């Protein structure tokens, strides 16, 4: 039996990669997906593709670093459907570089999108979920939330933070609200396109050869949502079989 059909699911960073795959899969299983990201033309294309397959989708421009935009997309979901079942805090950036390169703007961008963006998703959704007495946050971390490697110190720090925030949230709101952390290993997406450091970019090309499709991560999210309300899947790590890190 599907526990996904009819659920109202807000997905951040749905214009490519994992977010896009999740929107497609959940809508195929009967969820109402509300998708956000900054590249609106990509959202538009995705929405019309989902609709052409009979899926239910709304889209809205979203910069997760702006609390008011995060609030607006969550409010839109609630106003349209009367409640919000799931918020997937997926938007993220990964401009890797050695700390010595002092790419301070990129450090700040990772902190803003990867940490503040998740906190904004929680801030926008938690009061609604508390009021309605149910809900689920799915926060996308990374295997970088468990291990650190050169050029990835700040990125990993942001993902360790997402893991800590998710565990803290779970302890505080468990009972009514479910909290799931999904940590992908290397996955096909546009994530590595944000790397401006040449050395880090070359390293990544090699590292990403074994990438698994974004649909593999989407399947794990479907699994977590699909469980009965009293079952809270807290952490899932999905990595390529060939991965050693
Ligand atoms: P993509 O680059 O393909 O997708 C990232 C998404 O985040 C895009 O839709 C982008 O949309 C969105 N985004 C970036 N900045 C913002 C912002 N300020 N506001 C709103 N949306 C934003 O990469 P992935 O699909 O791989 O990334 C999804 C998540 O998975 C990230 O959190 C990433 O860290 C995590 N992850 C990915 C792994 C991988 O190997 N692919 C491994 C481990 C974790 P737009 O630019 O249109 O705003």
PDB file of N, CA and C and ligand atoms in Angstrom, residues 12-20 36-40 42-43 62-65 89-94 109 113-114 140-144 155 159 182-194 208 211 214, ligand 1:
ATOM      1  N   UNK A  12      13.013  21.554  -2.375  1.00  0.00           N
ATOM      2  CA  UNK A  12      13.902  22.667  -2.746  1.00  0.00           C
ATOM      3  C   UNK A  12      14.994  22.134  -3.669  1.00  0.00           C
ATOM      4  N   UNK A  13      15.501  23.004  -4.530  1.00  0.00           N
ATOM      5  CA  UNK A  13      16.574  22.599  -5.449  1.00  0.00           C
ATOM      6  C   UNK A  13      16.109  21.531  -6.415  1.00  0.00           C
ATOM      7  N   UNK A  14      14.922  21.745  -6.980  1.00  0.00           N
ATOM      8  CA  UNK A  14      14.332  20.703  -7.842  1.00  0.00           C
ATOM      9  C   UNK A  14      14.579  20.960  -9.327  1.00  0.00           C
ATOM     10  N   UNK A  15      15.450  21.926  -9.670  1.00  0.00           N
ATOM     11  CA  UNK A  15      15.649  22.247 -11.090  1.00  0.00           C
ATOM     12  C   UNK A  15      16.644  21.315 -11.771  1.00  0.00           C
ATOM     13  N   UNK A  16      17.323  20.456 -11.017  1.00  0.00           N
ATOM     14  CA  UNK A  16      18.256  19.495 -11.637  1.00  0.00           C
ATOM     15  C   UNK A  16      18.556  18.368 -10.653  1.00  0.00           C
ATOM     16  N   UNK A  17      19.307  17.390 -11.130  1.00  0.00           N
ATOM     17  CA  UNK A  17      19.881  16.342 -10.276  1.00  0.00           C
ATOM     18  C   UNK A  17      18.879  15.604  -9.395  1.00  0.00           C
ATOM     19  N   UNK A  18      19.232  15.497  -8.131  1.00  0.00           N
ATOM     20  CA  UNK A  18      18.459  14.688  -7.183  1.00  0.00           C
ATOM     21  C   UNK A  18      17.048  15.266  -6.985  1.00  0.00           C
ATOM     22  N   UNK A  19      16.952  16.584  -6.826  1.00  0.00           N
ATOM     23  CA  UNK A  19      15.639  17.209  -6.608  1.00  0.00           C
ATOM     24  C   UNK A  19      14.695  16.934  -7.764  1.00  0.00           C
ATOM     25  N   UNK A  20      15.223  17.030  -8.969  1.00  0.00           N
ATOM     26  CA  UNK A  20      14.393  16.755 -10.151  1.00  0.00           C
ATOM     27  C   UNK A  20      13.934  15.288 -10.153  1.00  0.00           C
ATOM     28  N   UNK A  36      10.767  24.088  -6.049  1.00  0.00           N
ATOM     29  CA  UNK A  36      11.381  25.412  -6.052  1.00  0.00           C
ATOM     30  C   UNK A  36      12.854  25.352  -6.384  1.00  0.00           C
ATOM     31  N   UNK A  37      13.361  26.427  -6.976  1.00  0.00           N
ATOM     32  CA  UNK A  37      14.793  26.619  -7.262  1.00  0.00           C
ATOM     33  C   UNK A  37      14.911  27.997  -7.897  1.00  0.00           C
ATOM     34  N   UNK A  38      16.143  28.404  -8.231  1.00  0.00           N
ATOM     35  CA  UNK A  38      16.296  29.744  -8.833  1.00  0.00           C
ATOM     36  C   UNK A  38      16.079  29.722 -10.341  1.00  0.00           C
ATOM     37  N   UNK A  39      16.422  28.623 -11.021  1.00  0.00           N
ATOM     38  CA  UNK A  39      16.276  28.577 -12.489  1.00  0.00           C
ATOM     39  C   UNK A  39      14.829  28.198 -12.851  1.00  0.00           C
ATOM     40  N   UNK A  40      14.017  29.235 -12.978  1.00  0.00           N
ATOM     41  CA  UNK A  40      12.578  29.012 -13.150  1.00  0.00           C
ATOM     42  C   UNK A  40      12.268  28.293 -14.468  1.00  0.00           C
ATOM     43  N   UNK A  42      13.877  25.985 -15.874  1.00  0.00           N
ATOM     44  CA  UNK A  42      14.057  24.544 -15.676  1.00  0.00           C
ATOM     45  C   UNK A  42      12.868  23.955 -14.909  1.00  0.00           C
ATOM     46  N   UNK A  43      12.356  24.718 -13.941  1.00  0.00           N
ATOM     47  CA  UNK A  43      11.189  24.258 -13.178  1.00  0.00           C
ATOM     48  C   UNK A  43       9.970  24.141 -14.087  1.00  0.00           C
ATOM     49  N   UNK A  62      12.603  30.117  -6.094  1.00  0.00           N
ATOM     50  CA  UNK A  62      13.011  29.994  -4.691  1.00  0.00           C
ATOM     51  C   UNK A  62      14.519  30.136  -4.546  1.00  0.00           C
ATOM     52  N   UNK A  63      14.917  31.049  -3.685  1.00  0.00           N
ATOM     53  CA  UNK A  63      16.299  31.099  -3.221  1.00  0.00           C
ATOM     54  C   UNK A  63      16.244  30.751  -1.742  1.00  0.00           C
ATOM     55  N   UNK A  64      16.785  29.594  -1.386  1.00  0.00           N
ATOM     56  CA  UNK A  64      16.635  29.116   0.000  1.00  0.00           C
ATOM     57  C   UNK A  64      17.391  29.970   1.012  1.00  0.00           C
ATOM     58  N   UNK A  65      18.290  30.818   0.530  1.00  0.00           N
ATOM     59  CA  UNK A  65      19.011  31.684   1.474  1.00  0.00           C
ATOM     60  C   UNK A  65      18.113  32.822   1.956  1.00  0.00           C
ATOM     61  N   UNK A  89      14.484  19.316   2.122  1.00  0.00           N
ATOM     62  CA  UNK A  89      15.523  20.345   2.052  1.00  0.00           C
ATOM     63  C   UNK A  89      16.705  19.768   1.282  1.00  0.00           C
ATOM     64  N   UNK A  90      16.673  19.975  -0.025  1.00  0.00           N
ATOM     65  CA  UNK A  90      17.625  19.325  -0.925  1.00  0.00           C
ATOM     66  C   UNK A  90      18.630  20.294  -1.551  1.00  0.00           C
ATOM     67  N   UNK A  91      18.249  21.569  -1.699  1.00  0.00           N
ATOM     68  CA  UNK A  91      19.122  22.529  -2.403  1.00  0.00           C
ATOM     69  C   UNK A  91      20.513  22.533  -1.775  1.00  0.00           C
ATOM     70  N   UNK A  92      21.546  22.517  -2.622  1.00  0.00           N
ATOM     71  CA  UNK A  92      22.911  22.535  -2.100  1.00  0.00           C
ATOM     72  C   UNK A  92      23.906  22.934  -3.168  1.00  0.00           C
ATOM     73  N   UNK A  93      25.045  23.425  -2.734  1.00  0.00           N
ATOM     74  CA  UNK A  93      26.149  23.752  -3.648  1.00  0.00           C
ATOM     75  C   UNK A  93      27.444  23.152  -3.094  1.00  0.00           C
ATOM     76  N   UNK A  94      28.398  22.899  -4.000  1.00  0.00           N
ATOM     77  CA  UNK A  94      29.633  22.219  -3.582  1.00  0.00           C
ATOM     78  C   UNK A  94      30.866  22.771  -4.308  1.00  0.00           C
ATOM     79  N   UNK A 109      28.974  30.937   0.626  1.00  0.00           N
ATOM     80  CA  UNK A 109      27.822  30.477  -0.172  1.00  0.00           C
ATOM     81  C   UNK A 109      27.386  29.086   0.291  1.00  0.00           C
ATOM     82  N   UNK A 113      23.676  28.397   1.647  1.00  0.00           N
ATOM     83  CA  UNK A 113      22.717  27.491   0.967  1.00  0.00           C
ATOM     84  C   UNK A 113      22.562  26.196   1.767  1.00  0.00           C
ATOM     85  N   UNK A 114      23.689  25.567   2.102  1.00  0.00           N
ATOM     86  CA  UNK A 114      23.624  24.203   2.649  1.00  0.00           C
ATOM     87  C   UNK A 114      23.150  24.170   4.104  1.00  0.00           C
ATOM     88  N   UNK A 140      18.785  16.612   2.977  1.00  0.00           N
ATOM     89  CA  UNK A 140      19.800  15.917   2.178  1.00  0.00           C
ATOM     90  C   UNK A 140      21.183  16.341   2.656  1.00  0.00           C
ATOM     91  N   UNK A 141      21.920  15.383   3.197  1.00  0.00           N
ATOM     92  CA  UNK A 141      23.302  15.654   3.623  1.00  0.00           C
ATOM     93  C   UNK A 141      24.221  15.094   2.545  1.00  0.00           C
ATOM     94  N   UNK A 142      25.109  14.162   2.928  1.00  0.00           N
ATOM     95  CA  UNK A 142      26.114  13.631   1.995  1.00  0.00           C
ATOM     96  C   UNK A 142      26.935  12.621   2.774  1.00  0.00           C
ATOM     97  N   UNK A 143      27.723  11.785   2.061  1.00  0.00           N
ATOM     98  CA  UNK A 143      28.700  10.994   2.821  1.00  0.00           C
ATOM     99  C   UNK A 143      29.723  11.947   3.455  1.00  0.00           C
ATOM    100  N   UNK A 144      29.772  13.177   2.949  1.00  0.00           N
ATOM    101  CA  UNK A 144      30.591  14.225   3.574  1.00  0.00           C
ATOM    102  C   UNK A 144      30.065  14.660   4.933  1.00  0.00           C
ATOM    103  N   UNK A 155      32.597  22.148   2.732  1.00  0.00           N
ATOM    104  CA  UNK A 155      31.407  21.413   2.276  1.00  0.00           C
ATOM    105  C   UNK A 155      31.026  20.368   3.322  1.00  0.00           C
ATOM    106  N   UNK A 159      27.657  19.774   5.784  1.00  0.00           N
ATOM    107  CA  UNK A 159      26.855  18.544   5.803  1.00  0.00           C
ATOM    108  C   UNK A 159      26.856  17.898   7.198  1.00  0.00           C
ATOM    109  N   UNK A 182      19.046  11.979   4.516  1.00  0.00           N
ATOM    110  CA  UNK A 182      19.473  11.129   3.398  1.00  0.00           C
ATOM    111  C   UNK A 182      20.851  11.601   2.945  1.00  0.00           C
ATOM    112  N   UNK A 183      21.807  10.682   2.945  1.00  0.00           N
ATOM    113  CA  UNK A 183      23.193  11.036   2.627  1.00  0.00           C
ATOM    114  C   UNK A 183      23.665  10.296   1.392  1.00  0.00           C
ATOM    115  N   UNK A 184      23.681  10.989   0.249  1.00  0.00           N
ATOM    116  CA  UNK A 184      24.142  10.334  -0.975  1.00  0.00           C
ATOM    117  C   UNK A 184      25.665  10.285  -1.063  1.00  0.00           C
ATOM    118  N   UNK A 185      26.167   9.230  -1.727  1.00  0.00           N
ATOM    119  CA  UNK A 185      27.537   9.237  -2.229  1.00  0.00           C
ATOM    120  C   UNK A 185      27.502   9.856  -3.619  1.00  0.00           C
ATOM    121  N   UNK A 186      28.568   9.642  -4.411  1.00  0.00           N
ATOM    122  CA  UNK A 186      28.604  10.340  -5.707  1.00  0.00           C
ATOM    123  C   UNK A 186      27.445   9.924  -6.607  1.00  0.00           C
ATOM    124  N   UNK A 187      26.733  10.942  -7.055  1.00  0.00           N
ATOM    125  CA  UNK A 187      25.479  10.765  -7.787  1.00  0.00           C
ATOM    126  C   UNK A 187      25.482  11.692  -8.996  1.00  0.00           C
ATOM    127  N   UNK A 188      24.951  11.189 -10.125  1.00  0.00           N
ATOM    128  CA  UNK A 188      24.902  12.017 -11.341  1.00  0.00           C
ATOM    129  C   UNK A 188      24.049  13.257 -11.098  1.00  0.00           C
ATOM    130  N   UNK A 189      24.626  14.415 -11.341  1.00  0.00           N
ATOM    131  CA  UNK A 189      23.906  15.687 -11.167  1.00  0.00           C
ATOM    132  C   UNK A 189      24.803  16.798 -11.684  1.00  0.00           C
ATOM    133  N   UNK A 190      24.383  18.039 -11.427  1.00  0.00           N
ATOM    134  CA  UNK A 190      25.181  19.186 -11.875  1.00  0.00           C
ATOM    135  C   UNK A 190      26.030  19.749 -10.739  1.00  0.00           C
ATOM    136  N   UNK A 191      26.102  19.012  -9.616  1.00  0.00           N
ATOM    137  CA  UNK A 191      26.725  19.548  -8.403  1.00  0.00           C
ATOM    138  C   UNK A 191      28.176  19.983  -8.599  1.00  0.00           C
ATOM    139  N   UNK A 192      28.952  19.186  -9.353  1.00  0.00           N
ATOM    140  CA  UNK A 192      30.381  19.491  -9.502  1.00  0.00           C
ATOM    141  C   UNK A 192      30.607  20.715 -10.393  1.00  0.00           C
ATOM    142  N   UNK A 193      29.553  21.166 -11.087  1.00  0.00           N
ATOM    143  CA  UNK A 193      29.698  22.351 -11.965  1.00  0.00           C
ATOM    144  C   UNK A 193      29.998  23.616 -11.165  1.00  0.00           C
ATOM    145  N   UNK A 194      29.736  23.587  -9.852  1.00  0.00           N
ATOM    146  CA  UNK A 194      29.973  24.801  -9.049  1.00  0.00           C
ATOM    147  C   UNK A 194      31.437  24.918  -8.600  1.00  0.00           C
ATOM    148  N   UNK A 208      34.131  11.115  -9.628  1.00  0.00           N
ATOM    149  CA  UNK A 208      32.720  11.004  -9.980  1.00  0.00           C
ATOM    150  C   UNK A 208      32.435   9.994 -11.085  1.00  0.00           C
ATOM    151  N   UNK A 211      29.675   7.438 -10.412  1.00  0.00           N
ATOM    152  CA  UNK A 211      28.385   7.991  -9.950  1.00  0.00           C
ATOM    153  C   UNK A 211      27.192   7.067 -10.208  1.00  0.00           C
ATOM    154  N   UNK A 214      20.629   9.714 -10.145  1.00  0.00           N
ATOM    155  CA  UNK A 214      19.864  10.451  -9.126  1.00  0.00           C
ATOM    156  C   UNK A 214      18.601   9.684  -8.713  1.00  0.00           C
TER     157      UNK A 214
HETATM  158  P1  LIG B   1      22.564  19.807  -8.583  1.00  0.00           P
HETATM  159  O1  LIG B   1      23.602  20.878  -8.727  1.00  0.00           O
HETATM  160  O2  LIG B   1      22.143  19.073  -9.799  1.00  0.00           O
HETATM  161  O3  LIG B   1      21.290  20.376  -7.839  1.00  0.00           O
HETATM  162  C1  LIG B   1      21.379  21.333  -6.826  1.00  0.00           C
HETATM  163  C2  LIG B   1      20.054  22.058  -6.756  1.00  0.00           C
HETATM  164  O4  LIG B   1      20.135  23.067  -5.736  1.00  0.00           O
HETATM  165  C3  LIG B   1      19.710  22.762  -8.063  1.00  0.00           C
HETATM  166  O5  LIG B   1      18.348  22.512  -8.355  1.00  0.00           O
HETATM  167  C4  LIG B   1      19.914  24.239  -7.738  1.00  0.00           C
HETATM  168  O6  LIG B   1      18.955  24.995  -8.469  1.00  0.00           O
HETATM  169  C5  LIG B   1      19.589  24.259  -6.258  1.00  0.00           C
HETATM  170  N1  LIG B   1      20.118  25.430  -5.575  1.00  0.00           N
HETATM  171  C6  LIG B   1      21.386  25.856  -5.455  1.00  0.00           C
HETATM  172  N2  LIG B   1      21.424  27.014  -4.781  1.00  0.00           N
HETATM  173  C7  LIG B   1      20.142  27.312  -4.448  1.00  0.00           C
HETATM  174  C8  LIG B   1      19.524  28.376  -3.749  1.00  0.00           C
HETATM  175  N3  LIG B   1      20.236  29.386  -3.229  1.00  0.00           N
HETATM  176  N4  LIG B   1      18.180  28.360  -3.604  1.00  0.00           N
HETATM  177  C9  LIG B   1      17.436  27.366  -4.125  1.00  0.00           C
HETATM  178  N5  LIG B   1      17.962  26.323  -4.801  1.00  0.00           N
HETATM  179  C10 LIG B   1      19.304  26.312  -4.960  1.00  0.00           C
HETATM  180  O7  LIG B   1      23.177  18.796  -7.509  1.00  0.00           O
HETATM  181  P2  LIG B   1      22.534  17.560  -6.701  1.00  0.00           P
HETATM  182  O8  LIG B   1      21.237  17.172  -7.251  1.00  0.00           O
HETATM  183  O9  LIG B   1      23.598  16.557  -6.603  1.00  0.00           O
HETATM  184  O10 LIG B   1      22.373  18.221  -5.246  1.00  0.00           O
HETATM  185  C11 LIG B   1      21.244  18.005  -4.417  1.00  0.00           C
HETATM  186  C12 LIG B   1      21.709  17.794  -2.991  1.00  0.00           C
HETATM  187  O11 LIG B   1      22.408  16.551  -2.903  1.00  0.00           O
HETATM  188  C13 LIG B   1      22.675  18.860  -2.467  1.00  0.00           C
HETATM  189  O12 LIG B   1      22.327  19.199  -1.139  1.00  0.00           O
HETATM  190  C14 LIG B   1      24.019  18.148  -2.475  1.00  0.00           C
HETATM  191  O13 LIG B   1      24.914  18.671  -1.555  1.00  0.00           O
HETATM  192  C15 LIG B   1      23.592  16.724  -2.152  1.00  0.00           C
HETATM  193  N6  LIG B   1      24.560  15.694  -2.500  1.00  0.00           N
HETATM  194  C16 LIG B   1      24.828  15.398  -3.816  1.00  0.00           C
HETATM  195  C17 LIG B   1      25.783  14.439  -4.124  1.00  0.00           C
HETATM  196  C18 LIG B   1      26.152  14.141  -5.543  1.00  0.00           C
HETATM  197  O14 LIG B   1      27.160  13.444  -5.774  1.00  0.00           O
HETATM  198  N7  LIG B   1      25.410  14.592  -6.518  1.00  0.00           N
HETATM  199  C19 LIG B   1      26.494  13.687  -3.085  1.00  0.00           C
HETATM  200  C20 LIG B   1      26.132  14.087  -1.756  1.00  0.00           C
HETATM  201  C21 LIG B   1      25.188  15.030  -1.483  1.00  0.00           C
HETATM  202  P3  LIG B   1      19.128  26.491  -9.005  1.00  0.00           P
HETATM  203  O15 LIG B   1      20.568  26.649  -9.395  1.00  0.00           O
HETATM  204  O16 LIG B   1      18.181  26.535 -10.138  1.00  0.00           O
HETATM  205  O17 LIG B   1      18.704  27.359  -7.859  1.00  0.00           O
END
